[in-house]
Coordinates of C-alpha atoms and ligand atoms in Angstrom, one line a residue:
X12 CA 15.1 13.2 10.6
X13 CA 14.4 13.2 6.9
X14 CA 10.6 13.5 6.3
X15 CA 9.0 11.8 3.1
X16 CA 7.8 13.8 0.5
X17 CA 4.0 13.7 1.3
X18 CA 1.5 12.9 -2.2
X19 CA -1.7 14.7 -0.9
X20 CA -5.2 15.6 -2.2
X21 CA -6.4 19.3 -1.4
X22 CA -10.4 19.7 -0.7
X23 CA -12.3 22.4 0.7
X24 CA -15.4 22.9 3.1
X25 CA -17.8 25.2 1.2
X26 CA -17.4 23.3 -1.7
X27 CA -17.2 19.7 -0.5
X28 CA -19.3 19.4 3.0
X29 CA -22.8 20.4 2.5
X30 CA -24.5 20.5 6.2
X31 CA -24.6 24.2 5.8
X32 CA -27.8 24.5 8.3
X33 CA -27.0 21.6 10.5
X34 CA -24.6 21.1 12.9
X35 CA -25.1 24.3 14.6
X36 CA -24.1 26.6 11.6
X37 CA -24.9 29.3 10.2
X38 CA -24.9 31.3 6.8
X39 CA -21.3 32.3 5.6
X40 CA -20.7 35.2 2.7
X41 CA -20.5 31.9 0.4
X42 CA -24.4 30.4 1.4
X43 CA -25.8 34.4 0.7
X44 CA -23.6 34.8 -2.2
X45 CA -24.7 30.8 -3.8
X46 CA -28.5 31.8 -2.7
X47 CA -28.7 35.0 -4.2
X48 CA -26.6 34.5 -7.7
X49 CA -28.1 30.8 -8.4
X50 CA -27.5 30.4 -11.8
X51 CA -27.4 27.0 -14.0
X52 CA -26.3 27.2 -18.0
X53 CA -27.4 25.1 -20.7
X54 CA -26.3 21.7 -20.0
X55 CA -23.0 20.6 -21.2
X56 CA -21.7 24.5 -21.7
X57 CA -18.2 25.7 -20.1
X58 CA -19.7 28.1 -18.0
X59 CA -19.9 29.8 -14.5
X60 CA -22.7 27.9 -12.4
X61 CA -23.8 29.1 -9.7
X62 CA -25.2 26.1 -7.5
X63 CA -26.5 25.4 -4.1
X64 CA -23.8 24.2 -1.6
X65 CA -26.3 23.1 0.7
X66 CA -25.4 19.2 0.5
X67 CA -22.5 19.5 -2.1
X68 CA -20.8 16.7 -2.0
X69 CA -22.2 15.4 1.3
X70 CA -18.6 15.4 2.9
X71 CA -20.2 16.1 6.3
X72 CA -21.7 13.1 6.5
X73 CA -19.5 10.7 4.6
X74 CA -16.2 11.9 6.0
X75 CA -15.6 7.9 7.0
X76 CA -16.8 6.6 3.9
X77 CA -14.3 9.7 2.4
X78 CA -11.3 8.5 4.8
X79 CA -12.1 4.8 3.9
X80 CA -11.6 5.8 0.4
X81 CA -8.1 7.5 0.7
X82 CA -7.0 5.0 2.7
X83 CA -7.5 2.9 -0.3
X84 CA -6.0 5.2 -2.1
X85 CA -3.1 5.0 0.3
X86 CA -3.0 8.6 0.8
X87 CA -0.1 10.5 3.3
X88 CA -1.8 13.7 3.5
X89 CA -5.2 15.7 3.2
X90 CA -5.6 19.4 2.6
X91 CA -8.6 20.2 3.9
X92 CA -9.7 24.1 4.8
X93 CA -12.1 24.0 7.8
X94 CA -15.1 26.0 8.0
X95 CA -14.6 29.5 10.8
X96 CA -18.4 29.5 10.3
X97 CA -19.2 26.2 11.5
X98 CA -16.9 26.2 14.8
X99 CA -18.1 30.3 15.2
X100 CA -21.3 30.5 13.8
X101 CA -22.5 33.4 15.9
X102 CA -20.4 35.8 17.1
X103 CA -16.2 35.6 18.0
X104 CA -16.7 34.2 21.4
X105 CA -19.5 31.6 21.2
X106 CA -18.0 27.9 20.3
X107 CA -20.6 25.3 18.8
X108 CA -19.6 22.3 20.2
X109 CA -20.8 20.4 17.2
X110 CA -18.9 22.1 14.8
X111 CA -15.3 21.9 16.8
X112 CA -16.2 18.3 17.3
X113 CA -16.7 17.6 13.5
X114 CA -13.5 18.6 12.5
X115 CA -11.9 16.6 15.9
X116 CA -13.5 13.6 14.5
X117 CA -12.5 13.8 11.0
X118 CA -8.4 14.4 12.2
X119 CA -9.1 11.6 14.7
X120 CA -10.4 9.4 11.0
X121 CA -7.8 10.7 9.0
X122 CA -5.2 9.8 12.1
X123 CA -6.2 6.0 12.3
X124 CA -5.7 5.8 8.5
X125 CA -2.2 7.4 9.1
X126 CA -3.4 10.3 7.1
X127 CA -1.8 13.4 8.0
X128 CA -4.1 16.4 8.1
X129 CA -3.3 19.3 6.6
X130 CA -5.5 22.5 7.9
X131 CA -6.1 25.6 6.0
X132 CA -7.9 27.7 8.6
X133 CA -9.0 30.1 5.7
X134 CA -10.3 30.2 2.4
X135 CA -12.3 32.4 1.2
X136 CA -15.7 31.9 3.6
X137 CA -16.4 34.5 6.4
X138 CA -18.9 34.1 8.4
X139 CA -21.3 36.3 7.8
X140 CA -22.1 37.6 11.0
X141 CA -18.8 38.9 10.7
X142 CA -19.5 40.4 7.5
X143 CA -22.1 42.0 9.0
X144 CA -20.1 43.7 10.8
X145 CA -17.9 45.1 8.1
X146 CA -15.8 41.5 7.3
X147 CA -12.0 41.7 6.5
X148 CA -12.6 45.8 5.8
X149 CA -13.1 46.0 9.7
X150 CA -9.7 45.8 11.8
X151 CA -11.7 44.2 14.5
X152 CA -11.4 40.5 12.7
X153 CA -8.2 40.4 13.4
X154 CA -9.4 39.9 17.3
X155 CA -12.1 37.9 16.0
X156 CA -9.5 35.2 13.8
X157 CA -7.3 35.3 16.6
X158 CA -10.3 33.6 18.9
X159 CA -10.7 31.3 16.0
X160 CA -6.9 30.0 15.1
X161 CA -6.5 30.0 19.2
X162 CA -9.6 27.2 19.4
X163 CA -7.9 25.2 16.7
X164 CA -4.9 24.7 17.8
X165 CA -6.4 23.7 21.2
X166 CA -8.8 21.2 20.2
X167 CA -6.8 20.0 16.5
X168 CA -2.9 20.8 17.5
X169 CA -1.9 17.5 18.3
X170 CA -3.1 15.8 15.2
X171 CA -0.9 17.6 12.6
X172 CA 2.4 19.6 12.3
X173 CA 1.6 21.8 8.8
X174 CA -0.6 24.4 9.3
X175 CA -1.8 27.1 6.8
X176 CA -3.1 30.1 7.5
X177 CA -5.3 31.2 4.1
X178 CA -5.5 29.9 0.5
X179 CA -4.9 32.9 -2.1
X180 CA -5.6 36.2 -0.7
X181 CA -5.2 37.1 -4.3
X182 CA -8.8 35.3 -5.1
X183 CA -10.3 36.6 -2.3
X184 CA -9.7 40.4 -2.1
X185 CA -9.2 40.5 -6.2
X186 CA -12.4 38.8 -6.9
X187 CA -14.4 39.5 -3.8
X188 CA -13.9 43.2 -3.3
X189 CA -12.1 44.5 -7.1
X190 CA -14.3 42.6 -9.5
X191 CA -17.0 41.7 -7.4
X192 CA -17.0 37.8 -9.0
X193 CA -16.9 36.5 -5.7
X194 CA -18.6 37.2 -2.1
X195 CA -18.8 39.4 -0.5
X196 CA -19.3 40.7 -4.5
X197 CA -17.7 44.3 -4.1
X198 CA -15.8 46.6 -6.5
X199 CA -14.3 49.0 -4.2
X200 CA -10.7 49.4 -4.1
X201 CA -10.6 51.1 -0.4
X202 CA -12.4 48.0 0.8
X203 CA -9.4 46.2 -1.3
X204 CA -6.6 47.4 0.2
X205 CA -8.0 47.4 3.7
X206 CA -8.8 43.8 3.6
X207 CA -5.8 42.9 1.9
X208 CA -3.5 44.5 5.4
X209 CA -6.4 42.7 7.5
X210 CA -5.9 39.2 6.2
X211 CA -1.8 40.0 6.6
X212 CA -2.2 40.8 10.1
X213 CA -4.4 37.9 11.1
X214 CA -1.7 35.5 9.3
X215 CA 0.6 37.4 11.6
X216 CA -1.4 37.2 15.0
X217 CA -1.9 33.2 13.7
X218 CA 1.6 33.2 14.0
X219 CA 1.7 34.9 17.6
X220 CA -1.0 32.1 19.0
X221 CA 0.8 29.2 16.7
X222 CA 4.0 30.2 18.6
X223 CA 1.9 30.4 22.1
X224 CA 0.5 26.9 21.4
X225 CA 3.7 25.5 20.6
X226 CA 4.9 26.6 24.5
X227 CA 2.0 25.2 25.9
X228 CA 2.7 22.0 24.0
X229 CA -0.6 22.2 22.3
X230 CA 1.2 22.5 18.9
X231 CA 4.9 20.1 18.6
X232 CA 7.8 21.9 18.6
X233 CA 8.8 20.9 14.7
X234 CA 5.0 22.4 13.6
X235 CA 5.3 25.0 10.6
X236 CA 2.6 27.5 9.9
X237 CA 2.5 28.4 6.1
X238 CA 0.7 30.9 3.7
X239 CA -0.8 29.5 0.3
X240 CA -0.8 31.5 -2.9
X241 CA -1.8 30.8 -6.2
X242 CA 0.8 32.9 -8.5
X243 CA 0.8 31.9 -12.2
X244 CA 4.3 32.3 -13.5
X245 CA 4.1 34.7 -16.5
X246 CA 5.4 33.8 -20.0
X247 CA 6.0 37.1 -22.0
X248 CA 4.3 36.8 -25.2
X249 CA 7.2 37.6 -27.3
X250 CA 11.1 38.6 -26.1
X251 CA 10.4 42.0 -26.6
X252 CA 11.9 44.1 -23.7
X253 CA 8.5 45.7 -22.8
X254 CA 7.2 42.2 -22.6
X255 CA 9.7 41.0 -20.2
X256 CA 9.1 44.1 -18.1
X257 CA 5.7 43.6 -18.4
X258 CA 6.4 40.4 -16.5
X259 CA 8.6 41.6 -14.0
X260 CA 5.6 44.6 -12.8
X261 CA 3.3 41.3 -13.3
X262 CA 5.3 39.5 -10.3
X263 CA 5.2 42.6 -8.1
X264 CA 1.9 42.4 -7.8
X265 CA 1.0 38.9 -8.0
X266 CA 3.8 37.5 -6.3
X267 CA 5.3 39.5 -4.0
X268 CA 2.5 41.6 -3.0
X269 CA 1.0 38.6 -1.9
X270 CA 3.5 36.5 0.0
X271 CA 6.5 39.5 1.0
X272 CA 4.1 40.4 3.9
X273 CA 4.0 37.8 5.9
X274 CA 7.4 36.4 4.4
X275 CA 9.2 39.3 4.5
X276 CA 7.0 41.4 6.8
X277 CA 6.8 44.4 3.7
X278 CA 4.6 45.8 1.2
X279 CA 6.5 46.1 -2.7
X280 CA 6.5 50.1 -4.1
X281 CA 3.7 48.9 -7.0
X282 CA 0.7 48.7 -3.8
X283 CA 1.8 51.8 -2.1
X284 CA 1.6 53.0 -5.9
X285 CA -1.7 51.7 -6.5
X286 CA -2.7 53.4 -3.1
X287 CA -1.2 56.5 -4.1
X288 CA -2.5 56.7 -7.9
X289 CA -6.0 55.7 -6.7
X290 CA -6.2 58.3 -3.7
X291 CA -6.9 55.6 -1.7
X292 CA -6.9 57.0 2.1
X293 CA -5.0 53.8 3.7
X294 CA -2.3 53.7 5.7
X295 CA -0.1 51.1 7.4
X296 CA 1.3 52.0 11.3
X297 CA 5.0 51.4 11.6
X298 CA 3.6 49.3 14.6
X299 CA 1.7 47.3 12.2
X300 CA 4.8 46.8 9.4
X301 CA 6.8 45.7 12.8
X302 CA 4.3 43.2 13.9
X303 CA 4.6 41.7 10.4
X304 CA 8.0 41.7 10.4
X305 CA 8.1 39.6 14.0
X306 CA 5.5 37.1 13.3
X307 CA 6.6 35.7 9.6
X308 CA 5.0 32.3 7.9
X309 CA 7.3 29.7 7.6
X310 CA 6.8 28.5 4.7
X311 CA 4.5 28.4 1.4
X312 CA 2.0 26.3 0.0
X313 CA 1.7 26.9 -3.8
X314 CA -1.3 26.6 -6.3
X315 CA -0.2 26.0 -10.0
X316 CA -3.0 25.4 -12.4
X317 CA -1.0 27.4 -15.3
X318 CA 1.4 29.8 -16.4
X319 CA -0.2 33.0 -17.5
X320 CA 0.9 34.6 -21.1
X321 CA 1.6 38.2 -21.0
X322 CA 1.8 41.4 -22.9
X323 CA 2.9 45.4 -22.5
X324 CA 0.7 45.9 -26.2
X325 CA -3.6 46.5 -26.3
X326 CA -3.6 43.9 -29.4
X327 CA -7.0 44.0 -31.4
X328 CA -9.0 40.7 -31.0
X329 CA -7.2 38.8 -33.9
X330 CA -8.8 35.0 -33.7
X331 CA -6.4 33.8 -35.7
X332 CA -3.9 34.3 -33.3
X333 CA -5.9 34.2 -29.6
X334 CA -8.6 31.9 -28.0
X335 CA -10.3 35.0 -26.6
X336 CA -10.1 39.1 -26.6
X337 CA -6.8 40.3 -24.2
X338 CA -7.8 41.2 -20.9
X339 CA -6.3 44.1 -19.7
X340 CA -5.3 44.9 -15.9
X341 CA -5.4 47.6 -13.6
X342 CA -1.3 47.7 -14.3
X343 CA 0.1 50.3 -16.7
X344 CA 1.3 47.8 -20.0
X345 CA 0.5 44.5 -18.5
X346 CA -2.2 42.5 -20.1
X347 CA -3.0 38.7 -20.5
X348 CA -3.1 37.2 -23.5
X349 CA -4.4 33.7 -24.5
X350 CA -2.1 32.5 -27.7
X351 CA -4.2 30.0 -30.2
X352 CA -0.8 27.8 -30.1
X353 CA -1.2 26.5 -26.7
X354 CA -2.8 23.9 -25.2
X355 CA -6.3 24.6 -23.0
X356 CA -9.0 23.3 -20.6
X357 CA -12.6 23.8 -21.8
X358 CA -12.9 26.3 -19.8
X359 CA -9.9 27.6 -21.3
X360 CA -7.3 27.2 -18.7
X361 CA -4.1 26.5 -20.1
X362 CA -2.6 23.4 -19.8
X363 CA 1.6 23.8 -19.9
X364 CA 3.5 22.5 -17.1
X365 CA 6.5 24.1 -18.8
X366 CA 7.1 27.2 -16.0
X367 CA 6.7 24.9 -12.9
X368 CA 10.4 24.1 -12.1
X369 CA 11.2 27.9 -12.9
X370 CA 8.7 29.2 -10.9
X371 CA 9.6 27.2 -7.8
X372 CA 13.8 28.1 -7.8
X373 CA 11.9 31.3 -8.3
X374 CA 10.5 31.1 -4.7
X375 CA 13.3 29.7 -3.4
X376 CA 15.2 32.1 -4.5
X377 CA 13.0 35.6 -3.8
X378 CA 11.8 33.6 -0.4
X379 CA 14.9 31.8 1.2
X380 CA 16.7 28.4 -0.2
X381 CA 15.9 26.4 2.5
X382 CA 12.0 27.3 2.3
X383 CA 10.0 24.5 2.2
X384 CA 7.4 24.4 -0.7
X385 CA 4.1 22.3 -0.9
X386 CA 2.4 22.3 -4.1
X387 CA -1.5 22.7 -2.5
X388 CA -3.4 22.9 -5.0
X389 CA -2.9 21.3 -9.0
X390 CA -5.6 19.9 -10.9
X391 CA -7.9 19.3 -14.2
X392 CA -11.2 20.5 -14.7
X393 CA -13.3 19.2 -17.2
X394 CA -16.3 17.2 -18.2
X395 CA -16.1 14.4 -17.4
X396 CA -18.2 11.5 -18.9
X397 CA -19.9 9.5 -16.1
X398 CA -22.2 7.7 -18.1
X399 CA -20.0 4.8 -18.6
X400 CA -19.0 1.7 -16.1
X401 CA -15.9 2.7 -16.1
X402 CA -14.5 6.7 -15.8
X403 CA -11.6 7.0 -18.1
X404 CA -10.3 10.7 -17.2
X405 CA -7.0 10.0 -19.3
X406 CA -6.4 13.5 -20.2
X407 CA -6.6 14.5 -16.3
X408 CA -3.8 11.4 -15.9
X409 CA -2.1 13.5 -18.5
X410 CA -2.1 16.4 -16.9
X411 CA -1.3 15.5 -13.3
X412 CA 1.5 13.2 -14.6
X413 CA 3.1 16.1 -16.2
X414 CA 3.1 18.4 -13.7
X415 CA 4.2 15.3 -10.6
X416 CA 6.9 15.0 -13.1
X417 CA 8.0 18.5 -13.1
X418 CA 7.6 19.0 -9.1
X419 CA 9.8 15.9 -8.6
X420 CA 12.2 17.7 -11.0
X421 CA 12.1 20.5 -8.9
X422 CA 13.1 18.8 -6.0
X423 CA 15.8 17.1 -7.9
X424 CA 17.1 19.8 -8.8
X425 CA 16.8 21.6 -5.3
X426 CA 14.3 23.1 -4.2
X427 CA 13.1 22.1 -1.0
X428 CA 9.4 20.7 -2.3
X429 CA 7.9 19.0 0.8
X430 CA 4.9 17.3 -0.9
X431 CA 2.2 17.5 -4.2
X432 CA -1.6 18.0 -3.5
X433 CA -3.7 17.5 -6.2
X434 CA -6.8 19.1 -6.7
X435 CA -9.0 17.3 -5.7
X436 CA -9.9 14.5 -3.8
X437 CA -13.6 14.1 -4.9
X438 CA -16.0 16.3 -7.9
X439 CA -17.1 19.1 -5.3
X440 CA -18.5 22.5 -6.2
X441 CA -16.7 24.7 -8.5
X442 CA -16.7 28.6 -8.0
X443 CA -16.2 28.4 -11.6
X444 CA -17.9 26.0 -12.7
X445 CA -20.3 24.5 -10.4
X446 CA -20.8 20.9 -10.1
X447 CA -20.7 20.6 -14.2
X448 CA -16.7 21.4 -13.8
X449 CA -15.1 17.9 -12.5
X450 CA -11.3 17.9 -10.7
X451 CA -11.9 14.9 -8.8
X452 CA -10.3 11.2 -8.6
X453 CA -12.8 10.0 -7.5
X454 CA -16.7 11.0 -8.9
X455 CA -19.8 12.1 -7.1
X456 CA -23.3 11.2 -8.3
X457 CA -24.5 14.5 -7.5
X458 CA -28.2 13.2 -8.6
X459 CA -28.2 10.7 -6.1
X460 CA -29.1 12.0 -2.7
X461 CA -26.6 9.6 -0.8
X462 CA -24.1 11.7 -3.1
X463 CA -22.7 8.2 -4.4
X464 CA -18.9 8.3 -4.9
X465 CA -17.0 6.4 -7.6
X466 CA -13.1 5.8 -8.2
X467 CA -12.6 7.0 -11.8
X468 CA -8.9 5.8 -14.1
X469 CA -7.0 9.2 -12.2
X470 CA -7.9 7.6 -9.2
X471 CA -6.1 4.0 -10.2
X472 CA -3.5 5.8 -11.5
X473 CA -2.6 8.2 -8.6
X474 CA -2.8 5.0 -6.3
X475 CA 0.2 3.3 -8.2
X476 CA 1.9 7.2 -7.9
X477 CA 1.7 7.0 -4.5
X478 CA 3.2 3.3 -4.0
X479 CA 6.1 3.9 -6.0
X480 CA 6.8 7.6 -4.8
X481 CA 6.7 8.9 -8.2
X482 CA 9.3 7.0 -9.2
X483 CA 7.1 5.3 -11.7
X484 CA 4.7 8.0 -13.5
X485 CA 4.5 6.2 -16.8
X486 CA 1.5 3.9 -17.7
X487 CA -0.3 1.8 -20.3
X488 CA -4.5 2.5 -20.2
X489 CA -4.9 -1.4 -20.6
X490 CA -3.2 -1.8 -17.3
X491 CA -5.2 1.1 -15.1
X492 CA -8.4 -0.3 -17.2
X493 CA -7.3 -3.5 -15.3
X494 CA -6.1 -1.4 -11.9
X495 CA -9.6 0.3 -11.7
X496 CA -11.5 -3.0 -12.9
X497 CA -10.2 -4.7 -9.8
X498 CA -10.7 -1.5 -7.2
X499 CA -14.7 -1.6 -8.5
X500 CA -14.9 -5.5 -8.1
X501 CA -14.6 -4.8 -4.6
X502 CA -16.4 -1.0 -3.9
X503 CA -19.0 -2.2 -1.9
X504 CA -21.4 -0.6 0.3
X505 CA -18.3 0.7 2.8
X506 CA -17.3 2.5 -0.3
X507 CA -20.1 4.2 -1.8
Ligands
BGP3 C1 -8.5 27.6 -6.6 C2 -9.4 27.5 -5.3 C3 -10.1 26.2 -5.2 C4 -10.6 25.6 -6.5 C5 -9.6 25.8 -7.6 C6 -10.2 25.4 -9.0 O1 -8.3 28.9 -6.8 O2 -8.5 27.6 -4.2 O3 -11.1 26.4 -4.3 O4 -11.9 26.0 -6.8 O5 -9.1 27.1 -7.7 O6 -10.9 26.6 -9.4 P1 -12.3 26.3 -10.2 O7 -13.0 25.3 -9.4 O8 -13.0 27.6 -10.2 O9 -11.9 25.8 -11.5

């Protein structure tokens, strides 16, 4: 049977559901990491904050206000990444009943509002008593993610049939164990390439228990299990042929090195370089490469914010020509540029939906015809002025309508794209950009200890998307001024 194409909002639990010492949880690398680097610019700036995620945006505790909401919205689906540390927040054995029951409740919500949930069981947050124990550098997790995946699919199986086992390895070993920016805040490319084989393995021994709980009927027989990855198609910055080179040793790293493991069950020549040039002492068992090769995702949940521009040349800082110095990477001849002629965030992220299309026949193509494809993750950030009655995020409209308009393309044009999910459903915590740096339809009074939530013009806007099935992405402001006008006439206390 035919399945709809599913419009979606993508959220996730460290930076949307607050309750980080209730419920029977503990600390995670993100509640150490947040405690220990709290850090709040000057108001207004585009900078990195570094907040407390201690309430956040309250999700916890307004989940049914949250699911009343979407329903409104008239939302199909809802990425949302539990929390390992709130259903294991001891040790890999010990299950807190209150934190498996929080997320049965929510899919129970989300299930009476015909919501489909869509689970990422990874992203980003271990818990830290596993850290503790040496985190994703330690083989042992693998055992320890396996006890985790097994429980969900016990106790949350039968409310969903898309599964995903982690959102961007890439962020997570890059940032968290090459430039430190993230937890566990390492710069040690051993620890790198261990934990990058770690997380491929417990995607792989997810597969093994999704495949068990599909026999035991805890899972139906039609339920895919995906990998999410955030790869930024390059643009090279002129058609030299060391620029479009450039590009191609770009993709090898930050495409297929992150999805040919568990797609194709093999690591590309550039990481076994980079393991080679860098003396690092790591090696990968034939048994291991195997059990990749038998347990592969099934499919793959995409994040595009943005193409990235790139160069083989060390240009000087010219700012006549870029919005900010190149930044070179650890790859021989391929650097990023940021060009003064295109379009950008505030916090400089560039807005061009222009490589979307390509970039997805470019999966499809390197990952299988047939694959299916979910956009997970697409969004704005900005600042967004809450000051006013009314929340007129046009240029986030803008931007989601261009890049709807370019997935529905893609699908037209055939690539197998299952669904769209925006980021994000609500303002949440931004690694970032804290809670200055807003994605969401709908806004969060972060001053206002109930955390009060407000549908802003995106919101309106993405309703009438949703109706029409994207058939209709065009709009006149005077008419979501009116849309949203009528939603706030009748916000009331259910809804706040
Ligand atoms: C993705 C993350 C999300 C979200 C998004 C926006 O990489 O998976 O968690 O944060 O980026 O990033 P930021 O909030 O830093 O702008």
């Amino acid at each position: 049977m035919k399945k709809e194409f599913i419009f979606s909002v993508s959220t996730n639990a460290f930076q949307i559901e607050g309750a980080r010492s209730l419920g029977g949880r503990t600390d995670s690398i993100w509640d150490e990491f947040t405690k220990r680097n709290f850090y709040i610019p000057a108001l207004g700036k585009a900078e990195r904050e570094i907040n407390s995620i201690e309430i956040a945006a309250d999700f916890y505790h307004k989940y049914k206000t949250d699911c009343r909401i979407m329903d409104k919205l008239g939302l199909k689906g809802f990425v949302y990444n539990m929390d390992w540390t709130r259903i294991f927040p001891k040790d890999e054995n010990y299950i807190n009943p209150e934190g498996i029951k929080f997320y049965i409740d929510l899919f129970e919500e989300l299930n009476k509002y015909g919501i489909k949930p869509i689970p990422i069981l990874f992203h980003w947050d271990t818990p830290l008593w596993a850290e503790i124990r040496g985190g994703f550098e330690n083989p042992e997790i693998i055992q320890w993610f396996k006890n985790y995946v097994e429980c969900c699919f016990k106790y949350l199986g039968k409310y969903t049939d898309i599964w995903f086992v982690n959102d961007e390895n890439s962020s997570f070993a890059q940032s968290g164990y090459i430039t430190g920016d993230f937890p566990p805040g390492k710069k040690d490319k051993t620890a790198f390439v261990k934990v990058l084989h770690n997380l491929n393995m417990s995607a792989a021994v997810t597969m093994e228990e999704f495949k068990k709980a599909k026999d035991k009927g805890l899972l139906s027989k039609e339920s895919i299990l995906g990998i999410d990855h955030d790869w930024s198609p390059p643009v090279p910055y002129t058609d030299s042929k060391e620029d479009i080179e450039a590009c191609e040793k770009y993709n090898e790293w930050w495409k297929d090195l992150y999805l040919d493991p568990n797609l194709k069950g093999e690591y590309p020549k550039v990481f076994l370089e980079f393991i080679k040039d860098n003396k690092i002492d790591v090696t990968f068992s034939k048994e291991d490469l195997q059990y990749l090769k038998n347990n592969k995702l099934d499919f793959i949940g995409w994040n595009y914010y943005r193409p990235i521009y790139v160069t083989a040349n060390d240009f000087e800082y010219d700012e006549t020509k870029f919005i900010s110095p190149l930044s070179k990477t650890h790859l021989k001849n391929v650097n990023f540029v940021q060009p003064i002629e295109k379009k950008y965030t505030k916090w400089k992220w560039p807005v061009d939906n222009t490589k979307l299309v390509e970039g997805a026949k470019r999966l499809s193509k390197d990952y299988g015809k047939n694959i299916p494809i979910m956009i997970i993750e697409n969004g704005f950030g900005d600042f967004d002025d809450k000051s006013k009655d009314l929340i007129l995020d046009w240029d986030r409209i803008e931007y989601l309508k261009d890049h709807i308009q370019e997935t529905l393309r893609a699908k037209e044009e055939g690539v197998n794209m299952i669904g769209y999910s925006l980021w994000t459903y609500c303002d949440i915590f931004s690694p970032s950009g804290g809670y200055r740096k807003d994605y969401g339809l709908v806004s969060v009074d972060f001053n206002s200890p109930i955390r009060e939530r407000k549908p802003k013009a995106s919101f309106a806007w993405y309703k009438k998307i949703i109706e029409n099935e994207g058939k209709e992405l065009e709009y006149s402001q005077s008419e979501i001024i009116s849309d949203l006008t009528g939603i706030l006439k009748d916000w009331d206390i259910f809804y706040k």
